[in-house]
């Protein structure tokens, strides 16, 4: 069994803010992250499977790259995650919520091989997610 990964880098702005909490509670909970700021995000998308004996590949990396560009990059790069990305509207844009929403977007395009997504908000902070239907 193989795990094959493709990396996508993008830059986006966001703030951590929950509408169900008061202004004071938000400021206390999220600190400086409650202010609008940006990240250079790194997303690693991993598919899992056996090597096709004919092609020698688990999956065509060019296909994965194209899907990442069309489904994610064009929607999120140099955007405000709260106001510019319809599938993040109303969510607290923590790395956890962002990567889960990305899974929902990608899963129909990448098929049953999708195994794991790792989203780096910074070199120090990252989250791993395997959502519904993970291989
Ligand atoms: Ni942030």
mmCIF file with all atom_site columns, C-alpha atoms and ligand atoms in Angstrom:
data_model
loop_
_atom_site.group_PDB
_atom_site.id
_atom_site.type_symbol
_atom_site.label_atom_id
_atom_site.label_alt_id
_atom_site.label_comp_id
_atom_site.label_asym_id
_atom_site.label_entity_id
_atom_site.label_seq_id
_atom_site.pdbx_PDB_ins_code
_atom_site.Cartn_x
_atom_site.Cartn_y
_atom_site.Cartn_z
_atom_site.occupancy
_atom_site.B_iso_or_equiv
_atom_site.pdbx_formal_charge
_atom_site.auth_seq_id
_atom_site.auth_comp_id
_atom_site.auth_asym_id
_atom_site.auth_atom_id
_atom_site.pdbx_PDB_model_num
ATOM   1   C  CA  . UNK A 1 1   ? 0.000   0.000  0.000   1.00 0.00 ? 1   UNK A CA  1
ATOM   2   C  CA  . UNK A 1 2   ? 1.292   3.422  -0.945  1.00 0.00 ? 2   UNK A CA  1
ATOM   3   C  CA  . UNK A 1 3   ? 0.568   6.957  0.204   1.00 0.00 ? 3   UNK A CA  1
ATOM   4   C  CA  . UNK A 1 4   ? 1.099   9.598  -2.440  1.00 0.00 ? 4   UNK A CA  1
ATOM   5   C  CA  . UNK A 1 5   ? 1.003   13.297 -1.620  1.00 0.00 ? 5   UNK A CA  1
ATOM   6   C  CA  . UNK A 1 6   ? 0.769   16.605 -3.396  1.00 0.00 ? 6   UNK A CA  1
ATOM   7   C  CA  . UNK A 1 7   ? 1.473   19.961 -1.727  1.00 0.00 ? 7   UNK A CA  1
ATOM   8   C  CA  . UNK A 1 8   ? -0.470  23.166 -2.319  1.00 0.00 ? 8   UNK A CA  1
ATOM   9   C  CA  . UNK A 1 9   ? 0.687   26.522 -0.969  1.00 0.00 ? 9   UNK A CA  1
ATOM   10  C  CA  . UNK A 1 10  ? -1.592  29.528 -0.700  1.00 0.00 ? 10  UNK A CA  1
ATOM   11  C  CA  . UNK A 1 11  ? -1.886  32.788 1.178   1.00 0.00 ? 11  UNK A CA  1
ATOM   12  C  CA  . UNK A 1 12  ? -5.068  33.964 2.801   1.00 0.00 ? 12  UNK A CA  1
ATOM   13  C  CA  . UNK A 1 13  ? -6.426  36.304 5.437   1.00 0.00 ? 13  UNK A CA  1
ATOM   14  C  CA  . UNK A 1 14  ? -8.713  35.386 8.301   1.00 0.00 ? 14  UNK A CA  1
ATOM   15  C  CA  . UNK A 1 15  ? -9.553  36.075 11.895  1.00 0.00 ? 15  UNK A CA  1
ATOM   16  C  CA  . UNK A 1 16  ? -10.785 33.768 14.610  1.00 0.00 ? 16  UNK A CA  1
ATOM   17  C  CA  . UNK A 1 17  ? -14.178 34.946 15.718  1.00 0.00 ? 17  UNK A CA  1
ATOM   18  C  CA  . UNK A 1 18  ? -17.275 33.118 16.859  1.00 0.00 ? 18  UNK A CA  1
ATOM   19  C  CA  . UNK A 1 19  ? -20.547 35.002 16.466  1.00 0.00 ? 19  UNK A CA  1
ATOM   20  C  CA  . UNK A 1 20  ? -22.078 33.034 19.350  1.00 0.00 ? 20  UNK A CA  1
ATOM   21  C  CA  . UNK A 1 21  ? -19.598 34.574 21.793  1.00 0.00 ? 21  UNK A CA  1
ATOM   22  C  CA  . UNK A 1 22  ? -19.442 38.168 23.010  1.00 0.00 ? 22  UNK A CA  1
ATOM   23  C  CA  . UNK A 1 23  ? -16.718 40.543 21.822  1.00 0.00 ? 23  UNK A CA  1
ATOM   24  C  CA  . UNK A 1 24  ? -14.962 40.173 25.183  1.00 0.00 ? 24  UNK A CA  1
ATOM   25  C  CA  . UNK A 1 25  ? -15.166 36.386 25.065  1.00 0.00 ? 25  UNK A CA  1
ATOM   26  C  CA  . UNK A 1 26  ? -13.774 36.329 21.535  1.00 0.00 ? 26  UNK A CA  1
ATOM   27  C  CA  . UNK A 1 27  ? -10.885 38.576 22.489  1.00 0.00 ? 27  UNK A CA  1
ATOM   28  C  CA  . UNK A 1 28  ? -10.114 36.488 25.549  1.00 0.00 ? 28  UNK A CA  1
ATOM   29  C  CA  . UNK A 1 29  ? -10.352 33.166 23.709  1.00 0.00 ? 29  UNK A CA  1
ATOM   30  C  CA  . UNK A 1 30  ? -8.564  33.996 20.488  1.00 0.00 ? 30  UNK A CA  1
ATOM   31  C  CA  . UNK A 1 31  ? -6.257  36.819 21.595  1.00 0.00 ? 31  UNK A CA  1
ATOM   32  C  CA  . UNK A 1 32  ? -4.435  38.492 18.698  1.00 0.00 ? 32  UNK A CA  1
ATOM   33  C  CA  . UNK A 1 33  ? -5.923  35.904 16.298  1.00 0.00 ? 33  UNK A CA  1
ATOM   34  C  CA  . UNK A 1 34  ? -9.238  37.729 16.692  1.00 0.00 ? 34  UNK A CA  1
ATOM   35  C  CA  . UNK A 1 35  ? -7.726  40.502 14.553  1.00 0.00 ? 35  UNK A CA  1
ATOM   36  C  CA  . UNK A 1 36  ? -7.607  40.157 10.784  1.00 0.00 ? 36  UNK A CA  1
ATOM   37  C  CA  . UNK A 1 37  ? -4.250  38.638 9.806   1.00 0.00 ? 37  UNK A CA  1
ATOM   38  C  CA  . UNK A 1 38  ? -2.770  36.373 7.177   1.00 0.00 ? 38  UNK A CA  1
ATOM   39  C  CA  . UNK A 1 39  ? -1.025  33.038 6.815   1.00 0.00 ? 39  UNK A CA  1
ATOM   40  C  CA  . UNK A 1 40  ? 1.081   31.348 4.194   1.00 0.00 ? 40  UNK A CA  1
ATOM   41  C  CA  . UNK A 1 41  ? -0.749  28.056 4.360   1.00 0.00 ? 41  UNK A CA  1
ATOM   42  C  CA  . UNK A 1 42  ? 0.615   24.722 3.194   1.00 0.00 ? 42  UNK A CA  1
ATOM   43  C  CA  . UNK A 1 43  ? -1.796  21.885 2.422   1.00 0.00 ? 43  UNK A CA  1
ATOM   44  C  CA  . UNK A 1 44  ? -0.589  18.317 1.911   1.00 0.00 ? 44  UNK A CA  1
ATOM   45  C  CA  . UNK A 1 45  ? -3.162  16.064 0.259   1.00 0.00 ? 45  UNK A CA  1
ATOM   46  C  CA  . UNK A 1 46  ? -2.497  12.324 0.492   1.00 0.00 ? 46  UNK A CA  1
ATOM   47  C  CA  . UNK A 1 47  ? -4.120  9.537  -1.506  1.00 0.00 ? 47  UNK A CA  1
ATOM   48  C  CA  . UNK A 1 48  ? -3.680  5.895  -0.564  1.00 0.00 ? 48  UNK A CA  1
ATOM   49  C  CA  . UNK A 1 49  ? -3.770  2.820  -2.715  1.00 0.00 ? 49  UNK A CA  1
ATOM   50  C  CA  . UNK A 1 50  ? -1.930  0.172  -4.646  1.00 0.00 ? 50  UNK A CA  1
ATOM   51  C  CA  . UNK A 1 51  ? 0.146   0.874  -7.693  1.00 0.00 ? 51  UNK A CA  1
ATOM   52  C  CA  . UNK A 1 52  ? -1.640  0.284  -10.957 1.00 0.00 ? 52  UNK A CA  1
ATOM   53  C  CA  . UNK A 1 53  ? 0.448   -2.406 -12.683 1.00 0.00 ? 53  UNK A CA  1
ATOM   54  C  CA  . UNK A 1 54  ? 0.011   -0.760 -16.060 1.00 0.00 ? 54  UNK A CA  1
ATOM   55  C  CA  . UNK A 1 55  ? 0.703   2.907  -15.210 1.00 0.00 ? 55  UNK A CA  1
ATOM   56  C  CA  . UNK A 1 56  ? 3.030   2.318  -12.267 1.00 0.00 ? 56  UNK A CA  1
ATOM   57  C  CA  . UNK A 1 57  ? 1.123   4.993  -10.342 1.00 0.00 ? 57  UNK A CA  1
ATOM   58  C  CA  . UNK A 1 58  ? -1.277  5.097  -7.397  1.00 0.00 ? 58  UNK A CA  1
ATOM   59  C  CA  . UNK A 1 59  ? -2.901  8.100  -9.013  1.00 0.00 ? 59  UNK A CA  1
ATOM   60  C  CA  . UNK A 1 60  ? -1.790  10.646 -11.600 1.00 0.00 ? 60  UNK A CA  1
ATOM   61  C  CA  . UNK A 1 61  ? -0.199  13.531 -9.652  1.00 0.00 ? 61  UNK A CA  1
ATOM   62  C  CA  . UNK A 1 62  ? -1.021  15.890 -12.497 1.00 0.00 ? 62  UNK A CA  1
ATOM   63  C  CA  . UNK A 1 63  ? -4.707  15.129 -12.016 1.00 0.00 ? 63  UNK A CA  1
ATOM   64  C  CA  . UNK A 1 64  ? -4.408  15.836 -8.281  1.00 0.00 ? 64  UNK A CA  1
ATOM   65  C  CA  . UNK A 1 65  ? -2.539  19.074 -8.986  1.00 0.00 ? 65  UNK A CA  1
ATOM   66  C  CA  . UNK A 1 66  ? -5.216  20.208 -11.429 1.00 0.00 ? 66  UNK A CA  1
ATOM   67  C  CA  . UNK A 1 67  ? -8.043  19.443 -9.005  1.00 0.00 ? 67  UNK A CA  1
ATOM   68  C  CA  . UNK A 1 68  ? -6.258  21.312 -6.199  1.00 0.00 ? 68  UNK A CA  1
ATOM   69  C  CA  . UNK A 1 69  ? -5.827  24.311 -8.456  1.00 0.00 ? 69  UNK A CA  1
ATOM   70  C  CA  . UNK A 1 70  ? -9.386  24.394 -9.757  1.00 0.00 ? 70  UNK A CA  1
ATOM   71  C  CA  . UNK A 1 71  ? -11.286 23.432 -6.607  1.00 0.00 ? 71  UNK A CA  1
ATOM   72  C  CA  . UNK A 1 72  ? -9.196  25.086 -3.881  1.00 0.00 ? 72  UNK A CA  1
ATOM   73  C  CA  . UNK A 1 73  ? -6.475  27.466 -5.043  1.00 0.00 ? 73  UNK A CA  1
ATOM   74  C  CA  . UNK A 1 74  ? -8.655  29.646 -7.264  1.00 0.00 ? 74  UNK A CA  1
ATOM   75  C  CA  . UNK A 1 75  ? -11.220 29.994 -4.486  1.00 0.00 ? 75  UNK A CA  1
ATOM   76  C  CA  . UNK A 1 76  ? -8.919  30.745 -1.570  1.00 0.00 ? 76  UNK A CA  1
ATOM   77  C  CA  . UNK A 1 77  ? -5.573  32.200 -2.622  1.00 0.00 ? 77  UNK A CA  1
ATOM   78  C  CA  . UNK A 1 78  ? -5.214  35.873 -1.666  1.00 0.00 ? 78  UNK A CA  1
ATOM   79  C  CA  . UNK A 1 79  ? -8.737  35.871 -0.266  1.00 0.00 ? 79  UNK A CA  1
ATOM   80  C  CA  . UNK A 1 80  ? -10.365 36.596 3.039   1.00 0.00 ? 80  UNK A CA  1
ATOM   81  C  CA  . UNK A 1 81  ? -11.520 33.176 4.207   1.00 0.00 ? 81  UNK A CA  1
ATOM   82  C  CA  . UNK A 1 82  ? -14.589 34.507 6.054   1.00 0.00 ? 82  UNK A CA  1
ATOM   83  C  CA  . UNK A 1 83  ? -15.971 36.866 3.444   1.00 0.00 ? 83  UNK A CA  1
ATOM   84  C  CA  . UNK A 1 84  ? -14.701 35.551 0.092   1.00 0.00 ? 84  UNK A CA  1
ATOM   85  C  CA  . UNK A 1 85  ? -15.114 31.779 0.294   1.00 0.00 ? 85  UNK A CA  1
ATOM   86  C  CA  . UNK A 1 86  ? -18.766 30.637 0.267   1.00 0.00 ? 86  UNK A CA  1
ATOM   87  C  CA  . UNK A 1 87  ? -18.044 27.191 1.764   1.00 0.00 ? 87  UNK A CA  1
ATOM   88  C  CA  . UNK A 1 88  ? -16.355 28.788 4.776   1.00 0.00 ? 88  UNK A CA  1
ATOM   89  C  CA  . UNK A 1 89  ? -19.056 31.377 5.439   1.00 0.00 ? 89  UNK A CA  1
ATOM   90  C  CA  . UNK A 1 90  ? -20.333 31.230 8.999   1.00 0.00 ? 90  UNK A CA  1
ATOM   91  C  CA  . UNK A 1 91  ? -17.520 28.965 10.201  1.00 0.00 ? 91  UNK A CA  1
ATOM   92  C  CA  . UNK A 1 92  ? -14.803 29.836 12.693  1.00 0.00 ? 92  UNK A CA  1
ATOM   93  C  CA  . UNK A 1 93  ? -11.813 29.525 10.394  1.00 0.00 ? 93  UNK A CA  1
ATOM   94  C  CA  . UNK A 1 94  ? -9.559  27.488 12.653  1.00 0.00 ? 94  UNK A CA  1
ATOM   95  C  CA  . UNK A 1 95  ? -7.224  25.130 10.833  1.00 0.00 ? 95  UNK A CA  1
ATOM   96  C  CA  . UNK A 1 96  ? -9.510  22.286 11.939  1.00 0.00 ? 96  UNK A CA  1
ATOM   97  C  CA  . UNK A 1 97  ? -12.630 23.802 10.370  1.00 0.00 ? 97  UNK A CA  1
ATOM   98  C  CA  . UNK A 1 98  ? -10.797 24.930 7.235   1.00 0.00 ? 98  UNK A CA  1
ATOM   99  C  CA  . UNK A 1 99  ? -9.275  21.531 6.512   1.00 0.00 ? 99  UNK A CA  1
ATOM   100 C  CA  . UNK A 1 100 ? -12.603 19.756 7.114   1.00 0.00 ? 100 UNK A CA  1
ATOM   101 C  CA  . UNK A 1 101 ? -14.352 22.105 4.685   1.00 0.00 ? 101 UNK A CA  1
ATOM   102 C  CA  . UNK A 1 102 ? -11.578 21.502 2.151   1.00 0.00 ? 102 UNK A CA  1
ATOM   103 C  CA  . UNK A 1 103 ? -12.084 17.760 2.502   1.00 0.00 ? 103 UNK A CA  1
ATOM   104 C  CA  . UNK A 1 104 ? -15.754 18.182 1.586   1.00 0.00 ? 104 UNK A CA  1
ATOM   105 C  CA  . UNK A 1 105 ? -14.775 20.189 -1.481  1.00 0.00 ? 105 UNK A CA  1
ATOM   106 C  CA  . UNK A 1 106 ? -12.094 17.776 -2.676  1.00 0.00 ? 106 UNK A CA  1
ATOM   107 C  CA  . UNK A 1 107 ? -13.616 14.391 -1.866  1.00 0.00 ? 107 UNK A CA  1
ATOM   108 C  CA  . UNK A 1 108 ? -16.022 14.293 -4.860  1.00 0.00 ? 108 UNK A CA  1
ATOM   109 C  CA  . UNK A 1 109 ? -13.179 15.158 -7.257  1.00 0.00 ? 109 UNK A CA  1
ATOM   110 C  CA  . UNK A 1 110 ? -10.452 12.874 -5.935  1.00 0.00 ? 110 UNK A CA  1
ATOM   111 C  CA  . UNK A 1 111 ? -12.502 9.720  -5.502  1.00 0.00 ? 111 UNK A CA  1
ATOM   112 C  CA  . UNK A 1 112 ? -12.145 6.900  -3.020  1.00 0.00 ? 112 UNK A CA  1
ATOM   113 C  CA  . UNK A 1 113 ? -8.362  7.140  -2.709  1.00 0.00 ? 113 UNK A CA  1
ATOM   114 C  CA  . UNK A 1 114 ? -8.364  10.329 -0.632  1.00 0.00 ? 114 UNK A CA  1
ATOM   115 C  CA  . UNK A 1 115 ? -6.718  9.393  2.653   1.00 0.00 ? 115 UNK A CA  1
ATOM   116 C  CA  . UNK A 1 116 ? -5.515  12.397 4.653   1.00 0.00 ? 116 UNK A CA  1
ATOM   117 C  CA  . UNK A 1 117 ? -5.109  16.139 4.491   1.00 0.00 ? 117 UNK A CA  1
ATOM   118 C  CA  . UNK A 1 118 ? -2.560  18.053 6.546   1.00 0.00 ? 118 UNK A CA  1
ATOM   119 C  CA  . UNK A 1 119 ? -2.950  21.815 6.780   1.00 0.00 ? 119 UNK A CA  1
ATOM   120 C  CA  . UNK A 1 120 ? -0.070  23.936 8.049   1.00 0.00 ? 120 UNK A CA  1
ATOM   121 C  CA  . UNK A 1 121 ? -1.088  27.353 9.285   1.00 0.00 ? 121 UNK A CA  1
ATOM   122 C  CA  . UNK A 1 122 ? 2.572   27.997 10.088  1.00 0.00 ? 122 UNK A CA  1
ATOM   123 C  CA  . UNK A 1 123 ? 5.660   25.776 10.168  1.00 0.00 ? 123 UNK A CA  1
ATOM   124 C  CA  . UNK A 1 124 ? 4.891   25.158 13.864  1.00 0.00 ? 124 UNK A CA  1
ATOM   125 C  CA  . UNK A 1 125 ? 1.130   24.618 13.734  1.00 0.00 ? 125 UNK A CA  1
ATOM   126 C  CA  . UNK A 1 126 ? -0.624  22.003 11.645  1.00 0.00 ? 126 UNK A CA  1
ATOM   127 C  CA  . UNK A 1 127 ? -3.607  19.689 11.737  1.00 0.00 ? 127 UNK A CA  1
ATOM   128 C  CA  . UNK A 1 128 ? -4.208  16.242 10.199  1.00 0.00 ? 128 UNK A CA  1
ATOM   129 C  CA  . UNK A 1 129 ? -7.681  15.242 9.056   1.00 0.00 ? 129 UNK A CA  1
ATOM   130 C  CA  . UNK A 1 130 ? -9.237  12.151 7.561   1.00 0.00 ? 130 UNK A CA  1
ATOM   131 C  CA  . UNK A 1 131 ? -12.872 12.845 6.804   1.00 0.00 ? 131 UNK A CA  1
ATOM   132 C  CA  . UNK A 1 132 ? -15.874 10.782 5.720   1.00 0.00 ? 132 UNK A CA  1
ATOM   133 C  CA  . UNK A 1 133 ? -15.034 8.194  3.090   1.00 0.00 ? 133 UNK A CA  1
ATOM   134 C  CA  . UNK A 1 134 ? -11.289 8.234  3.816   1.00 0.00 ? 134 UNK A CA  1
ATOM   135 C  CA  . UNK A 1 135 ? -9.286  5.455  2.184   1.00 0.00 ? 135 UNK A CA  1
HETATM 136 NI NI1 . LIG B 2 .   ? -4.547  32.754 12.035  1.00 0.00 ? 1   LIG B NI1 1
#
